[in-house]
Short mmCIF file of C-alpha atoms in Angstrom, two decimals:
data_model
loop_
_atom_site.label_atom_id
_atom_site.label_comp_id
_atom_site.label_asym_id
_atom_site.label_seq_id
_atom_site.Cartn_x
_atom_site.Cartn_y
_atom_site.Cartn_z
CA UNK A 276 -3.70 -30.91 8.12
CA UNK A 277 -2.27 -27.41 6.89
CA UNK A 278 -3.51 -24.28 8.20
CA UNK A 279 -5.38 -23.28 5.05
CA UNK A 280 -7.10 -26.62 4.65
CA UNK A 281 -8.07 -26.38 8.35
CA UNK A 282 -9.49 -22.81 7.65
CA UNK A 283 -11.43 -23.71 4.71
CA UNK A 284 -12.96 -26.87 6.54
CA UNK A 285 -13.78 -24.90 9.86
CA UNK A 286 -15.74 -22.27 7.80
CA UNK A 287 -17.90 -24.62 5.77
CA UNK A 288 -18.33 -26.84 8.73
CA UNK A 289 -19.12 -24.23 11.33
CA UNK A 290 -21.97 -22.90 8.88
CA UNK A 291 -23.12 -26.34 8.49
CA UNK A 292 -23.27 -26.91 12.36
CA UNK A 293 -25.19 -23.64 12.53
CA UNK A 294 -27.99 -24.66 10.20
CA UNK A 295 -28.07 -28.36 11.75
CA UNK A 296 -28.49 -26.64 15.21
CA UNK A 297 -31.30 -24.45 13.92
CA UNK A 298 -33.14 -27.12 12.22
CA UNK A 299 -32.83 -29.47 15.50
CA UNK A 300 -34.40 -26.74 17.50
CA UNK A 301 -37.33 -26.51 14.90
CA UNK A 302 -38.03 -30.34 14.72
CA UNK A 303 -37.81 -31.14 18.39
CA UNK A 304 -34.57 -32.78 18.39
CA UNK A 305 -34.85 -35.88 16.49
CA UNK A 306 -38.65 -35.76 15.57
CA UNK A 307 -39.22 -36.23 11.79
CA UNK A 308 -41.17 -33.63 9.98
CA UNK A 309 -44.59 -34.67 9.71
CA UNK A 310 -45.81 -35.32 6.10
CA UNK A 311 -42.15 -35.15 4.77
CA UNK A 312 -40.61 -38.50 5.29
CA UNK A 313 -37.89 -37.43 3.29
CA UNK A 314 -36.85 -34.84 5.97
CA UNK A 315 -36.09 -36.71 9.16
CA UNK A 316 -33.67 -36.68 12.18
CA UNK A 317 -33.43 -39.95 13.95
CA UNK A 318 -31.68 -40.01 17.42
CA UNK A 319 -29.31 -42.96 17.89
CA UNK A 320 -28.71 -44.79 21.30
CA UNK A 321 -25.24 -43.20 21.72
CA UNK A 322 -26.91 -39.77 21.71
CA UNK A 323 -25.99 -38.81 18.14
CA UNK A 324 -28.40 -38.08 15.37
CA UNK A 325 -28.73 -39.22 11.66
CA UNK A 326 -29.84 -36.90 8.98
CA UNK A 327 -31.54 -37.88 6.04
CA UNK A 328 -29.92 -37.55 2.68
CA UNK A 329 -32.45 -34.73 1.63
CA UNK A 330 -31.90 -33.06 4.93
CA UNK A 331 -28.07 -33.08 4.51
CA UNK A 332 -28.27 -31.68 0.90
CA UNK A 333 -30.70 -28.91 2.30
CA UNK A 334 -28.19 -28.17 5.14
CA UNK A 335 -25.33 -28.02 2.65
CA UNK A 336 -27.09 -25.56 0.00
CA UNK A 337 -28.35 -23.28 3.07
CA UNK A 338 -24.76 -23.15 4.35
CA UNK A 339 -23.48 -22.22 0.75
CA UNK A 340 -25.87 -19.45 0.57
CA UNK A 341 -25.34 -17.82 3.91
CA UNK A 342 -21.41 -18.23 3.65
CA UNK A 343 -20.88 -14.94 1.82
CA UNK A 344 -22.72 -12.99 4.33
CA UNK A 345 -20.75 -14.52 7.26
CA UNK A 346 -17.47 -13.64 5.54
CA UNK A 347 -18.75 -10.18 4.84
CA UNK A 348 -20.23 -9.55 8.19
CA UNK A 349 -17.98 -11.41 10.61
CA UNK A 350 -14.42 -11.11 8.97
CA UNK A 351 -11.93 -8.42 8.11
CA UNK A 352 -13.23 -8.73 4.23
CA UNK A 353 -15.33 -5.39 4.21
CA UNK A 354 -12.37 -3.20 5.42
CA UNK A 355 -9.94 -4.96 3.02
CA UNK A 356 -12.00 -4.68 0.09
CA UNK A 357 -13.05 -1.20 0.78
CA UNK A 358 -9.44 0.08 1.20
CA UNK A 359 -8.23 -1.75 -2.14
CA UNK A 360 -10.90 -0.12 -3.92
CA UNK A 361 -10.10 3.12 -2.65
CA UNK A 362 -6.52 2.49 -3.42
CA UNK A 363 -7.33 1.90 -7.08
CA UNK A 364 -9.52 4.82 -7.45
CA UNK A 365 -6.72 6.99 -6.08
CA UNK A 366 -4.16 5.60 -8.52
CA UNK A 367 -6.69 6.22 -11.33
CA UNK A 368 -6.25 3.07 -13.13
CA UNK A 369 -9.89 2.65 -13.82
CA UNK A 370 -10.26 -1.22 -13.98
CA UNK A 371 -6.93 -2.24 -13.11
CA UNK A 372 -6.48 -4.46 -11.02
CA UNK A 373 -9.85 -5.75 -11.98
CA UNK A 374 -12.50 -6.51 -9.54
CA UNK A 375 -12.10 -10.19 -9.76
CA UNK A 376 -8.43 -9.57 -8.66
CA UNK A 377 -9.14 -7.36 -5.81
CA UNK A 378 -11.87 -9.60 -4.48
CA UNK A 379 -9.19 -12.64 -4.68
CA UNK A 380 -6.50 -10.56 -2.96
CA UNK A 381 -9.32 -9.46 -0.14
CA UNK A 382 -10.45 -13.14 0.22
CA UNK A 383 -6.96 -14.57 0.96
CA UNK A 384 -6.02 -11.74 2.97
CA UNK A 385 -8.94 -12.16 5.21
CA UNK A 386 -7.83 -15.85 5.47
CA UNK A 387 -4.72 -14.75 6.79
CA UNK A 388 -5.74 -12.21 9.01
CA UNK A 389 -8.47 -14.47 10.31
CA UNK A 390 -6.16 -17.51 10.66
CA UNK A 391 -5.50 -17.47 14.54
CA UNK A 392 -9.38 -17.03 14.94
CA UNK A 393 -10.09 -19.78 12.90
CA UNK A 394 -7.37 -22.10 14.29
CA UNK A 395 -8.85 -21.60 17.53
CA UNK A 396 -12.34 -22.32 16.31
CA UNK A 397 -10.93 -25.59 14.76
CA UNK A 398 -9.17 -26.62 17.86
CA UNK A 399 -11.83 -25.88 20.53
CA UNK A 400 -14.93 -26.32 18.45
CA UNK A 401 -14.61 -28.17 15.03
CA UNK A 402 -12.40 -31.05 16.18
CA UNK A 403 -13.81 -32.19 19.35
CA UNK A 404 -17.11 -32.12 17.82
CA UNK A 405 -15.86 -34.36 14.68
CA UNK A 406 -14.38 -36.53 17.23
CA UNK A 407 -17.72 -37.05 19.08
CA UNK A 408 -16.44 -35.37 22.35
CA UNK A 409 -19.07 -32.67 22.33
CA UNK A 410 -22.54 -32.14 20.74
CA UNK A 411 -23.51 -29.59 18.03
CA UNK A 412 -24.95 -26.94 20.53
CA UNK A 413 -21.71 -26.93 22.62
CA UNK A 414 -19.47 -26.57 19.82
CA UNK A 415 -21.81 -23.80 17.96
CA UNK A 416 -21.75 -22.04 21.21
CA UNK A 417 -17.84 -22.47 21.70
CA UNK A 418 -17.33 -21.22 18.17
CA UNK A 419 -19.84 -18.40 18.41
CA UNK A 420 -17.85 -17.00 21.37
CA UNK A 421 -14.59 -17.06 19.63
CA UNK A 422 -15.75 -15.04 16.63
CA UNK A 423 -17.66 -12.71 19.05
CA UNK A 424 -14.30 -12.14 20.82
CA UNK A 425 -12.74 -11.21 17.63
CA UNK A 426 -15.42 -8.63 16.59
CA UNK A 427 -15.52 -6.96 19.87
CA UNK A 428 -11.82 -6.66 20.05
CA UNK A 429 -11.79 -4.65 16.70
CA UNK A 430 -15.17 -2.52 17.03
CA UNK A 431 -14.98 1.02 18.58
CA UNK A 432 -16.42 1.44 22.14
CA UNK A 433 -18.52 4.33 20.60
CA UNK A 434 -20.20 2.01 18.04
CA UNK A 435 -20.96 -0.85 20.33
CA UNK A 436 -22.38 1.78 22.89
CA UNK A 437 -24.54 3.33 20.24
CA UNK A 438 -26.39 0.03 19.22
CA UNK A 439 -26.49 -1.28 22.83
CA UNK A 440 -28.61 1.88 23.74
CA UNK A 441 -30.62 1.50 20.60
CA UNK A 442 -31.44 -1.83 21.60
CA UNK A 443 -32.24 -0.49 25.09
CA UNK A 444 -29.40 -2.75 26.77
CA UNK A 445 -27.41 -1.84 29.81
CA UNK A 446 -23.49 -1.75 29.54
CA UNK A 447 -22.41 -5.36 29.02
CA UNK A 448 -19.97 -6.94 31.83
CA UNK A 449 -18.30 -9.37 29.49
CA UNK A 450 -18.02 -10.31 25.73
CA UNK A 451 -20.20 -13.12 26.30
CA UNK A 452 -23.23 -10.78 27.31
CA UNK A 453 -23.08 -8.85 23.72
CA UNK A 454 -25.77 -10.24 21.60
CA UNK A 455 -25.11 -10.96 17.82
CA UNK A 456 -27.76 -8.63 17.15
CA UNK A 457 -25.76 -5.49 18.63
CA UNK A 458 -22.03 -6.72 17.89
CA UNK A 459 -22.68 -7.34 14.14
CA UNK A 460 -24.01 -4.12 13.13
CA UNK A 461 -21.68 -2.37 15.51
CA UNK A 462 -18.71 -4.25 14.01
CA UNK A 463 -19.45 -3.50 10.32
CA UNK A 464 -20.06 0.15 11.21
CA UNK A 465 -16.76 0.08 12.76
CA UNK A 466 -15.38 -1.51 9.94
CA UNK A 467 -16.82 1.15 7.46
CA UNK A 468 -15.37 3.96 9.43
CA UNK A 469 -12.01 2.40 9.56
CA UNK A 470 -11.82 1.36 5.99
CA UNK A 471 -12.70 5.10 4.73
CA UNK A 472 -9.99 6.46 7.28
CA UNK A 473 -7.43 4.25 5.84
CA UNK A 474 -8.54 5.20 2.49
CA UNK A 475 -8.39 9.15 3.14
CA UNK A 476 -4.57 8.58 4.16
CA UNK A 477 -3.92 6.63 0.95
CA UNK A 478 -5.47 9.30 -1.24
CA UNK A 479 -3.26 11.93 -0.19
CA UNK A 480 0.07 11.46 -1.77
CA UNK A 481 -1.69 10.74 -4.94
CA UNK A 482 -3.89 13.93 -4.71
CA UNK A 483 -0.62 16.11 -4.28
CA UNK A 484 0.67 14.29 -7.32
CA UNK A 485 -2.39 15.28 -9.41
CA UNK A 486 -2.69 18.77 -8.08
CA UNK A 487 1.24 19.44 -8.93
CA UNK A 488 0.61 17.85 -12.46
CA UNK A 489 -2.52 20.19 -13.02
CA UNK A 490 -0.77 23.25 -12.02
CA UNK A 491 2.31 22.51 -14.01
CA UNK A 492 0.38 21.74 -17.13
CA UNK A 493 -1.67 25.07 -16.65
CA UNK A 494 1.36 27.19 -15.99
CA UNK A 495 2.63 25.69 -19.25
CA UNK A 496 -0.76 26.87 -21.16
CA UNK A 497 -1.20 23.08 -22.18
CA UNK A 498 -5.00 23.27 -21.27
CA UNK A 499 -6.17 20.53 -23.57
CA UNK A 500 -4.05 17.69 -22.08
CA UNK A 501 -5.55 15.96 -19.43
CA UNK A 502 -4.02 16.02 -15.81
CA UNK A 503 -4.84 12.59 -15.17
CA UNK A 504 -3.11 11.05 -18.25
CA UNK A 505 0.29 12.76 -17.23
CA UNK A 506 0.04 12.18 -13.62
CA UNK A 507 -0.76 8.53 -13.94
CA UNK A 508 2.82 7.43 -14.70
CA UNK A 509 4.20 9.28 -11.77
CA UNK A 510 1.80 7.94 -9.54
CA UNK A 511 2.36 4.28 -10.61
CA UNK A 512 6.21 5.04 -10.48
CA UNK A 513 5.81 6.18 -6.84
CA UNK A 514 3.56 3.38 -5.89
CA UNK A 515 6.40 0.99 -7.07
CA UNK A 516 9.19 2.60 -5.64
CA UNK A 517 7.59 2.71 -2.09
CA UNK A 518 6.50 -1.07 -2.70
CA UNK A 519 3.08 0.09 -2.11
CA UNK A 520 1.18 -3.30 -2.44
CA UNK A 521 3.32 -4.77 0.66
CA UNK A 522 2.96 -1.72 2.63
CA UNK A 523 -0.91 -1.53 2.00
CA UNK A 524 -1.28 -5.21 2.87
CA UNK A 525 0.94 -5.35 5.90
CA UNK A 526 -0.51 -2.28 7.23
CA UNK A 527 -4.16 -3.54 6.80
CA UNK A 528 -3.15 -7.12 8.41
CA UNK A 529 -1.48 -4.98 11.51
CA UNK A 530 -4.54 -3.05 12.09
CA UNK A 531 -6.29 -6.08 13.35
CA UNK A 532 -6.30 -7.39 17.05
CA UNK A 533 -6.65 -11.15 17.33
CA UNK A 534 -6.25 -11.53 20.86
#
């Protein structure tokens, strides 16, 4: 199985496992829902469980609904899409590249950045679960610990401390002690701050070009000519000459710690 197939399978199955674990807890580990025979969970003699077709479809639809929130909140997608949007604004190209292209770039770059983390989840959680070596609770716990380590390694200490104090918790000894209710908002806040810092650095060279062009046009008395219209070709030329897309993408990937 190739890496990207493993990543996609890991994301979908992990989300389905999370929904299944919640449903098991609510139904009493195998007890059918009273008055709803279509939604049943039957315990087998070998310790596994069999879900009714209606319940499997419910899990799948719920997983597809929750998946976008997981991608936005627990991966590198937020930082990447914000930086790319600021870069487009700095270039002054309006809707070029279009939003669909930016989202596609951010999505596949997120897969690339998260590949080591997803590989660990697949090897240590998903594959043993599919082989029947561990149950759902163990698989979900192992996968949650892996994704939590990624978020903690890429979250600022100040942001994590702020939300821990707001929650009334003492300093955490290990990553496993940090609840998701604390690490998720801390991680997203840290991602927003980092994204705007990177966007500020990207904006500076294009701002200098705009200022030089505006000053030149004013000195020539060309008041009616838009500086943005004149500076756009120069900004595009500069961006192409320095191989801007490759530099931006590589710099974004290098800002993450996957250990």
